[in-house]
């Protein structure tokens, strides 16, 4: 698989599978939230070319999209193929994000999730994330989280 702990930076050849896994991971939310989830509308090619996408698995079964900011690492998206649920892929990816933030010398990871994606609101606190705020951004009702790294 290459990379640290089986996570590697995505290449241009990975763009179709990055899109496919993202779509499979988020598609079921469309009916619930009433809009297409933002990760499904992302410019996957631009994110890959910018070095923001990291994948795991051969074939790819999970990915994260991250962005280095001045004072934190922003976790833009995490997607796990539905057939890989329960195999620790999400944990592997979240651990990778923490390690990457530490590598970059950043003190925290931040993310947000749609308020109607209640599964995520149960998962993130288990990984050390705390709610910062809930606010509406356009059509999205979002819960913002942060995880301080020690």
Short mmCIF file of N, CA and C in Angstrom, two decimals:
data_model
loop_
_atom_site.label_atom_id
_atom_site.label_comp_id
_atom_site.label_asym_id
_atom_site.label_seq_id
_atom_site.Cartn_x
_atom_site.Cartn_y
_atom_site.Cartn_z
N UNK A 1 0.82 -1.21 0.00
CA UNK A 1 0.00 0.00 0.00
C UNK A 1 0.85 1.26 0.00
N UNK A 2 2.02 1.20 0.59
CA UNK A 2 2.88 2.37 0.62
C UNK A 2 2.39 3.39 1.63
N UNK A 3 3.22 4.38 1.90
CA UNK A 3 2.82 5.43 2.82
C UNK A 3 2.86 4.96 4.27
N UNK A 4 2.67 5.89 5.15
CA UNK A 4 2.70 5.60 6.58
C UNK A 4 1.40 4.91 6.99
N UNK A 5 1.52 3.75 7.61
CA UNK A 5 0.36 3.02 8.11
C UNK A 5 -0.68 2.74 7.04
N UNK A 6 -0.20 2.56 5.80
CA UNK A 6 -1.14 2.22 4.73
C UNK A 6 -1.93 3.39 4.19
N UNK A 7 -1.50 4.62 4.49
CA UNK A 7 -2.15 5.82 3.94
C UNK A 7 -1.12 6.50 3.05
N UNK A 8 -1.55 6.87 1.84
CA UNK A 8 -0.62 7.52 0.90
C UNK A 8 -1.31 8.71 0.25
N UNK A 9 -0.50 9.61 -0.26
CA UNK A 9 -1.06 10.75 -0.98
C UNK A 9 -1.66 10.24 -2.29
N UNK A 10 -2.81 10.76 -2.66
CA UNK A 10 -3.48 10.34 -3.89
C UNK A 10 -2.80 10.94 -5.10
N UNK A 11 -2.82 10.17 -6.19
CA UNK A 11 -2.29 10.66 -7.46
C UNK A 11 -3.43 10.88 -8.44
N UNK A 12 -3.10 11.47 -9.57
CA UNK A 12 -4.12 11.77 -10.59
C UNK A 12 -4.88 10.50 -10.99
N UNK A 13 -4.18 9.37 -11.05
CA UNK A 13 -4.85 8.12 -11.43
C UNK A 13 -5.91 7.69 -10.42
N UNK A 14 -5.82 8.23 -9.19
CA UNK A 14 -6.80 7.89 -8.15
C UNK A 14 -8.08 8.71 -8.22
N UNK A 15 -8.11 9.76 -9.03
CA UNK A 15 -9.27 10.67 -9.03
C UNK A 15 -10.60 9.94 -9.26
N UNK A 16 -10.71 9.02 -10.23
CA UNK A 16 -12.01 8.34 -10.41
C UNK A 16 -12.45 7.57 -9.17
N UNK A 17 -11.53 6.89 -8.50
CA UNK A 17 -11.93 6.12 -7.31
C UNK A 17 -12.18 7.05 -6.12
N UNK A 18 -11.47 8.17 -6.06
CA UNK A 18 -11.75 9.16 -5.00
C UNK A 18 -13.18 9.66 -5.15
N UNK A 19 -13.57 9.96 -6.38
CA UNK A 19 -14.95 10.41 -6.63
C UNK A 19 -15.94 9.30 -6.30
N UNK A 20 -15.65 8.08 -6.74
CA UNK A 20 -16.57 6.96 -6.53
C UNK A 20 -16.77 6.66 -5.05
N UNK A 21 -15.68 6.59 -4.28
CA UNK A 21 -15.79 6.29 -2.85
C UNK A 21 -16.51 7.43 -2.13
N UNK A 22 -16.19 8.67 -2.49
CA UNK A 22 -16.87 9.81 -1.87
C UNK A 22 -18.37 9.74 -2.16
N UNK A 23 -18.74 9.49 -3.41
CA UNK A 23 -20.16 9.41 -3.76
C UNK A 23 -20.86 8.29 -3.00
N UNK A 24 -20.22 7.12 -2.91
CA UNK A 24 -20.84 5.99 -2.20
C UNK A 24 -20.98 6.29 -0.71
N UNK A 25 -20.00 7.00 -0.14
CA UNK A 25 -20.03 7.29 1.30
C UNK A 25 -21.08 8.33 1.66
N UNK A 26 -21.36 9.24 0.75
CA UNK A 26 -22.25 10.37 1.07
C UNK A 26 -23.62 10.32 0.41
N UNK A 27 -23.79 9.49 -0.61
CA UNK A 27 -25.03 9.49 -1.40
C UNK A 27 -26.29 9.31 -0.54
N UNK A 28 -26.21 8.42 0.45
CA UNK A 28 -27.41 8.12 1.25
C UNK A 28 -27.89 9.31 2.08
N UNK A 29 -27.05 10.35 2.21
CA UNK A 29 -27.45 11.53 2.98
C UNK A 29 -28.32 12.50 2.18
N UNK A 30 -28.34 12.38 0.86
CA UNK A 30 -29.05 13.36 0.03
C UNK A 30 -30.52 13.48 0.45
N UNK A 31 -31.20 12.35 0.57
CA UNK A 31 -32.62 12.39 0.94
C UNK A 31 -32.81 12.99 2.33
N UNK A 32 -31.91 12.66 3.24
CA UNK A 32 -32.05 13.13 4.62
C UNK A 32 -31.84 14.63 4.75
N UNK A 33 -30.79 15.16 4.11
CA UNK A 33 -30.48 16.58 4.31
C UNK A 33 -31.09 17.49 3.25
N UNK A 34 -31.58 16.90 2.16
CA UNK A 34 -32.29 17.70 1.16
C UNK A 34 -31.41 18.43 0.18
N UNK A 35 -30.10 18.25 0.27
CA UNK A 35 -29.15 18.82 -0.68
C UNK A 35 -28.05 17.79 -0.91
N UNK A 36 -27.30 17.99 -1.99
CA UNK A 36 -26.16 17.11 -2.24
C UNK A 36 -25.05 17.49 -1.25
N UNK A 37 -24.53 16.53 -0.48
CA UNK A 37 -23.46 16.85 0.46
C UNK A 37 -22.26 17.47 -0.25
N UNK A 38 -21.68 18.47 0.37
CA UNK A 38 -20.60 19.23 -0.24
C UNK A 38 -19.45 18.34 -0.75
N UNK A 39 -19.03 17.29 -0.01
CA UNK A 39 -17.92 16.48 -0.54
C UNK A 39 -18.20 15.87 -1.90
N UNK A 40 -19.48 15.62 -2.22
CA UNK A 40 -19.82 15.04 -3.52
C UNK A 40 -19.64 16.06 -4.65
N UNK A 41 -19.66 17.33 -4.30
CA UNK A 41 -19.53 18.38 -5.32
C UNK A 41 -18.12 18.95 -5.40
N UNK A 42 -17.22 18.38 -4.63
CA UNK A 42 -15.84 18.89 -4.61
C UNK A 42 -15.17 18.68 -5.96
N UNK A 43 -14.17 19.50 -6.24
CA UNK A 43 -13.34 19.34 -7.43
C UNK A 43 -12.22 18.36 -7.04
N UNK A 44 -12.49 17.07 -7.24
CA UNK A 44 -11.56 16.04 -6.80
C UNK A 44 -10.20 16.16 -7.48
N UNK A 45 -10.20 16.48 -8.76
CA UNK A 45 -8.92 16.63 -9.48
C UNK A 45 -8.10 17.76 -8.86
N UNK A 46 -8.72 18.90 -8.62
CA UNK A 46 -7.99 20.03 -8.03
C UNK A 46 -7.45 19.67 -6.65
N UNK A 47 -8.25 18.97 -5.85
CA UNK A 47 -7.80 18.58 -4.51
C UNK A 47 -6.61 17.62 -4.59
N UNK A 48 -6.68 16.66 -5.50
CA UNK A 48 -5.58 15.69 -5.67
C UNK A 48 -4.32 16.41 -6.14
N UNK A 49 -4.45 17.25 -7.15
CA UNK A 49 -3.29 17.96 -7.69
C UNK A 49 -2.65 18.85 -6.61
N UNK A 50 -3.48 19.39 -5.72
CA UNK A 50 -2.98 20.24 -4.64
C UNK A 50 -2.36 19.43 -3.49
N UNK A 51 -2.43 18.10 -3.58
CA UNK A 51 -1.83 17.26 -2.54
C UNK A 51 -2.65 17.20 -1.26
N UNK A 52 -3.96 17.44 -1.36
CA UNK A 52 -4.84 17.47 -0.18
C UNK A 52 -5.54 16.15 0.08
N UNK A 53 -5.43 15.17 -0.83
CA UNK A 53 -6.17 13.92 -0.71
C UNK A 53 -5.22 12.78 -0.37
N UNK A 54 -5.59 12.01 0.66
CA UNK A 54 -4.83 10.85 1.08
C UNK A 54 -5.78 9.66 1.07
N UNK A 55 -5.29 8.53 0.58
CA UNK A 55 -6.13 7.35 0.39
C UNK A 55 -5.54 6.15 1.12
N UNK A 56 -6.39 5.15 1.35
CA UNK A 56 -5.93 3.89 1.92
C UNK A 56 -6.62 2.75 1.20
N UNK A 57 -5.90 1.64 1.09
CA UNK A 57 -6.45 0.45 0.47
C UNK A 57 -6.04 0.29 -0.98
N UNK A 58 -5.93 -0.95 -1.40
CA UNK A 58 -5.68 -1.31 -2.81
C UNK A 58 -6.65 -2.43 -3.15
N UNK A 59 -7.76 -2.15 -3.77
CA UNK A 59 -8.22 -0.85 -4.25
C UNK A 59 -8.58 0.09 -3.08
N UNK A 60 -8.68 1.36 -3.39
CA UNK A 60 -8.95 2.38 -2.38
C UNK A 60 -10.31 2.13 -1.73
N UNK A 61 -10.30 2.10 -0.38
CA UNK A 61 -11.55 1.91 0.36
C UNK A 61 -11.86 3.09 1.28
N UNK A 62 -10.92 4.03 1.38
CA UNK A 62 -11.16 5.19 2.24
C UNK A 62 -10.23 6.32 1.88
N UNK A 63 -10.63 7.53 2.27
CA UNK A 63 -9.83 8.70 1.94
C UNK A 63 -10.16 9.85 2.88
N UNK A 64 -9.22 10.77 2.96
CA UNK A 64 -9.45 12.04 3.63
C UNK A 64 -9.00 13.15 2.70
N UNK A 65 -9.66 14.30 2.85
CA UNK A 65 -9.25 15.53 2.17
C UNK A 65 -8.92 16.51 3.29
N UNK A 66 -7.67 16.95 3.33
CA UNK A 66 -7.22 17.85 4.40
C UNK A 66 -6.61 19.11 3.81
N UNK A 67 -6.61 20.16 4.62
CA UNK A 67 -6.03 21.42 4.17
C UNK A 67 -5.29 22.07 5.32
N UNK A 68 -4.03 22.38 5.09
CA UNK A 68 -3.22 23.05 6.11
C UNK A 68 -3.64 24.51 6.20
N UNK A 69 -3.96 24.95 7.39
CA UNK A 69 -4.29 26.35 7.66
C UNK A 69 -3.24 26.91 8.61
N UNK A 70 -3.29 28.21 8.88
CA UNK A 70 -2.26 28.83 9.74
C UNK A 70 -2.19 28.21 11.12
N UNK A 71 -3.35 27.96 11.74
CA UNK A 71 -3.35 27.52 13.13
C UNK A 71 -4.01 26.17 13.36
N UNK A 72 -4.34 25.46 12.29
CA UNK A 72 -4.95 24.12 12.44
C UNK A 72 -4.90 23.37 11.11
N UNK A 73 -5.18 22.08 11.20
CA UNK A 73 -5.37 21.26 10.00
C UNK A 73 -6.87 21.08 9.85
N UNK A 74 -7.39 21.43 8.68
CA UNK A 74 -8.82 21.32 8.42
C UNK A 74 -9.10 19.99 7.73
N UNK A 75 -9.95 19.19 8.35
CA UNK A 75 -10.39 17.92 7.76
C UNK A 75 -11.65 18.23 6.96
N UNK A 76 -11.46 18.37 5.66
CA UNK A 76 -12.54 18.78 4.77
C UNK A 76 -13.52 17.65 4.53
N UNK A 77 -13.01 16.43 4.41
CA UNK A 77 -13.87 15.30 4.12
C UNK A 77 -13.19 14.00 4.52
N UNK A 78 -13.99 13.07 5.01
CA UNK A 78 -13.52 11.71 5.24
C UNK A 78 -14.58 10.80 4.62
N UNK A 79 -14.14 9.82 3.86
CA UNK A 79 -15.08 8.92 3.19
C UNK A 79 -14.55 7.49 3.27
N UNK A 80 -15.44 6.59 3.66
CA UNK A 80 -15.12 5.17 3.72
C UNK A 80 -16.14 4.42 2.89
N UNK A 81 -15.65 3.55 2.03
CA UNK A 81 -16.55 2.74 1.19
C UNK A 81 -17.52 1.99 2.10
N UNK A 82 -18.82 2.02 1.80
CA UNK A 82 -19.80 1.34 2.67
C UNK A 82 -19.46 -0.13 2.95
N UNK A 83 -18.88 -0.82 2.00
CA UNK A 83 -18.53 -2.23 2.21
C UNK A 83 -17.38 -2.41 3.19
N UNK A 84 -16.66 -1.32 3.50
CA UNK A 84 -15.52 -1.41 4.41
C UNK A 84 -15.86 -0.92 5.81
N UNK A 85 -17.12 -0.57 6.06
CA UNK A 85 -17.51 -0.10 7.39
C UNK A 85 -17.23 -1.18 8.43
N UNK A 86 -16.82 -0.74 9.61
CA UNK A 86 -16.57 -1.67 10.71
C UNK A 86 -15.20 -2.33 10.68
N UNK A 87 -14.35 -1.91 9.75
CA UNK A 87 -13.02 -2.53 9.63
C UNK A 87 -11.90 -1.64 10.16
N UNK A 88 -12.26 -0.54 10.79
CA UNK A 88 -11.24 0.35 11.35
C UNK A 88 -10.64 1.33 10.36
N UNK A 89 -11.25 1.46 9.18
CA UNK A 89 -10.71 2.37 8.15
C UNK A 89 -10.83 3.82 8.62
N UNK A 90 -11.97 4.17 9.18
CA UNK A 90 -12.17 5.54 9.68
C UNK A 90 -11.17 5.89 10.77
N UNK A 91 -10.96 4.96 11.69
CA UNK A 91 -9.98 5.17 12.77
C UNK A 91 -8.58 5.36 12.18
N UNK A 92 -8.19 4.51 11.24
CA UNK A 92 -6.89 4.64 10.58
C UNK A 92 -6.73 6.03 9.97
N UNK A 93 -7.76 6.49 9.28
CA UNK A 93 -7.69 7.79 8.61
C UNK A 93 -7.66 8.94 9.62
N UNK A 94 -8.48 8.86 10.68
CA UNK A 94 -8.46 9.92 11.70
C UNK A 94 -7.12 9.95 12.44
N UNK A 95 -6.54 8.79 12.70
CA UNK A 95 -5.21 8.74 13.32
C UNK A 95 -4.17 9.37 12.40
N UNK A 96 -4.30 9.11 11.09
CA UNK A 96 -3.38 9.70 10.12
C UNK A 96 -3.49 11.23 10.14
N UNK A 97 -4.72 11.74 10.20
CA UNK A 97 -4.93 13.20 10.21
C UNK A 97 -4.25 13.81 11.44
N UNK A 98 -4.42 13.18 12.61
CA UNK A 98 -3.76 13.68 13.82
C UNK A 98 -2.24 13.70 13.63
N UNK A 99 -1.69 12.61 13.11
CA UNK A 99 -0.24 12.52 12.91
C UNK A 99 0.24 13.57 11.92
N UNK A 100 -0.54 13.80 10.87
CA UNK A 100 -0.16 14.81 9.86
C UNK A 100 -0.15 16.20 10.48
N UNK A 101 -1.15 16.51 11.29
CA UNK A 101 -1.19 17.82 11.95
C UNK A 101 0.03 18.00 12.85
N UNK A 102 0.37 16.96 13.61
CA UNK A 102 1.55 17.04 14.48
C UNK A 102 2.82 17.24 13.65
N UNK A 103 2.91 16.52 12.53
CA UNK A 103 4.07 16.66 11.63
C UNK A 103 4.23 18.10 11.16
N UNK A 104 3.11 18.75 10.91
CA UNK A 104 3.12 20.13 10.42
C UNK A 104 3.25 21.14 11.55
N UNK A 105 3.28 20.65 12.80
CA UNK A 105 3.41 21.55 13.94
C UNK A 105 2.13 22.30 14.27
N UNK A 106 1.00 21.75 13.85
CA UNK A 106 -0.28 22.43 14.09
C UNK A 106 -0.93 21.88 15.37
N UNK A 107 -1.51 22.78 16.19
CA UNK A 107 -2.00 22.36 17.52
C UNK A 107 -3.38 21.69 17.53
N UNK A 108 -4.12 21.79 16.43
CA UNK A 108 -5.44 21.17 16.44
C UNK A 108 -5.93 20.82 15.05
N UNK A 109 -6.92 19.92 15.03
CA UNK A 109 -7.62 19.54 13.82
C UNK A 109 -9.03 20.09 13.95
N UNK A 110 -9.57 20.64 12.87
CA UNK A 110 -10.94 21.13 12.87
C UNK A 110 -11.71 20.48 11.72
N UNK A 111 -13.00 20.34 11.92
CA UNK A 111 -13.88 19.81 10.89
C UNK A 111 -15.29 20.28 11.17
N UNK A 112 -16.17 20.07 10.22
CA UNK A 112 -17.60 20.26 10.49
C UNK A 112 -18.36 19.15 9.82
N UNK A 113 -19.56 18.92 10.32
CA UNK A 113 -20.44 17.91 9.74
C UNK A 113 -21.84 18.48 9.71
N UNK A 114 -22.64 17.98 8.80
CA UNK A 114 -24.04 18.42 8.72
C UNK A 114 -24.76 17.97 9.98
N UNK A 115 -25.59 18.86 10.52
CA UNK A 115 -26.31 18.55 11.76
C UNK A 115 -27.21 17.33 11.62
N UNK A 116 -27.64 17.03 10.39
CA UNK A 116 -28.52 15.88 10.18
C UNK A 116 -27.75 14.58 9.98
N UNK A 117 -26.43 14.66 9.92
CA UNK A 117 -25.61 13.45 9.85
C UNK A 117 -25.28 13.03 11.28
N UNK A 118 -26.33 12.61 11.98
CA UNK A 118 -26.20 12.37 13.43
C UNK A 118 -25.21 11.28 13.77
N UNK A 119 -24.96 10.35 12.86
CA UNK A 119 -23.96 9.30 13.13
C UNK A 119 -22.60 9.94 13.44
N UNK A 120 -22.26 10.98 12.67
CA UNK A 120 -20.97 11.64 12.86
C UNK A 120 -20.88 12.30 14.23
N UNK A 121 -22.01 12.81 14.71
CA UNK A 121 -22.01 13.48 16.01
C UNK A 121 -21.81 12.49 17.15
N UNK A 122 -22.03 11.21 16.88
CA UNK A 122 -21.72 10.18 17.88
C UNK A 122 -20.27 9.74 17.75
N UNK A 123 -19.75 9.75 16.53
CA UNK A 123 -18.39 9.24 16.28
C UNK A 123 -17.31 10.22 16.72
N UNK A 124 -17.39 11.48 16.28
CA UNK A 124 -16.27 12.40 16.49
C UNK A 124 -15.89 12.60 17.97
N UNK A 125 -16.85 12.74 18.89
CA UNK A 125 -16.44 12.87 20.30
C UNK A 125 -15.65 11.66 20.81
N UNK A 126 -15.91 10.48 20.27
CA UNK A 126 -15.16 9.28 20.68
C UNK A 126 -13.69 9.38 20.29
N UNK A 127 -13.39 10.23 19.31
CA UNK A 127 -12.01 10.42 18.85
C UNK A 127 -11.40 11.71 19.39
N UNK A 128 -12.03 12.29 20.41
CA UNK A 128 -11.45 13.45 21.07
C UNK A 128 -11.88 14.80 20.53
N UNK A 129 -12.87 14.82 19.64
CA UNK A 129 -13.35 16.10 19.11
C UNK A 129 -14.40 16.69 20.02
N UNK A 130 -14.37 18.03 20.13
CA UNK A 130 -15.39 18.74 20.92
C UNK A 130 -16.13 19.72 20.01
N UNK A 131 -17.41 19.93 20.32
CA UNK A 131 -18.22 20.86 19.54
C UNK A 131 -17.78 22.28 19.87
N UNK A 132 -17.57 23.07 18.82
CA UNK A 132 -17.21 24.47 18.97
C UNK A 132 -18.45 25.34 18.78
N UNK A 133 -19.20 25.06 17.72
CA UNK A 133 -20.42 25.83 17.44
C UNK A 133 -21.27 25.11 16.41
N UNK A 134 -22.50 25.56 16.32
CA UNK A 134 -23.39 25.10 15.26
C UNK A 134 -23.85 26.35 14.53
N UNK A 135 -23.69 26.33 13.21
CA UNK A 135 -24.13 27.50 12.43
C UNK A 135 -24.56 27.07 11.04
N UNK A 136 -25.34 27.92 10.41
CA UNK A 136 -25.83 27.66 9.06
C UNK A 136 -24.92 28.36 8.07
N UNK A 137 -24.45 27.60 7.07
CA UNK A 137 -23.65 28.14 5.98
C UNK A 137 -24.43 27.84 4.70
N UNK A 138 -25.11 28.85 4.15
CA UNK A 138 -25.93 28.62 2.96
C UNK A 138 -26.99 27.57 3.27
N UNK A 139 -27.09 26.52 2.44
CA UNK A 139 -28.12 25.50 2.68
C UNK A 139 -27.72 24.46 3.73
N UNK A 140 -26.52 24.61 4.31
CA UNK A 140 -26.00 23.59 5.21
C UNK A 140 -26.08 24.02 6.68
N UNK A 141 -26.68 23.18 7.50
CA UNK A 141 -26.73 23.37 8.95
C UNK A 141 -25.58 22.53 9.51
N UNK A 142 -24.53 23.19 10.02
CA UNK A 142 -23.30 22.49 10.35
C UNK A 142 -22.94 22.56 11.83
N UNK A 143 -22.39 21.46 12.31
CA UNK A 143 -21.81 21.40 13.64
C UNK A 143 -20.29 21.40 13.45
N UNK A 144 -19.64 22.39 14.05
CA UNK A 144 -18.19 22.54 13.92
C UNK A 144 -17.50 21.91 15.12
N UNK A 145 -16.42 21.18 14.84
CA UNK A 145 -15.66 20.47 15.88
C UNK A 145 -14.20 20.86 15.83
N UNK A 146 -13.53 20.64 16.97
CA UNK A 146 -12.07 20.76 16.98
C UNK A 146 -11.52 19.69 17.90
N UNK A 147 -10.29 19.30 17.63
CA UNK A 147 -9.57 18.37 18.48
C UNK A 147 -8.21 18.98 18.76
N UNK A 148 -7.96 19.27 20.02
CA UNK A 148 -6.66 19.81 20.41
C UNK A 148 -5.68 18.66 20.53
N UNK A 149 -4.52 18.83 19.95
CA UNK A 149 -3.48 17.80 19.99
C UNK A 149 -2.48 18.16 21.08
N UNK A 150 -2.12 17.20 21.88
CA UNK A 150 -1.22 17.48 23.02
C UNK A 150 0.15 16.89 22.76
#
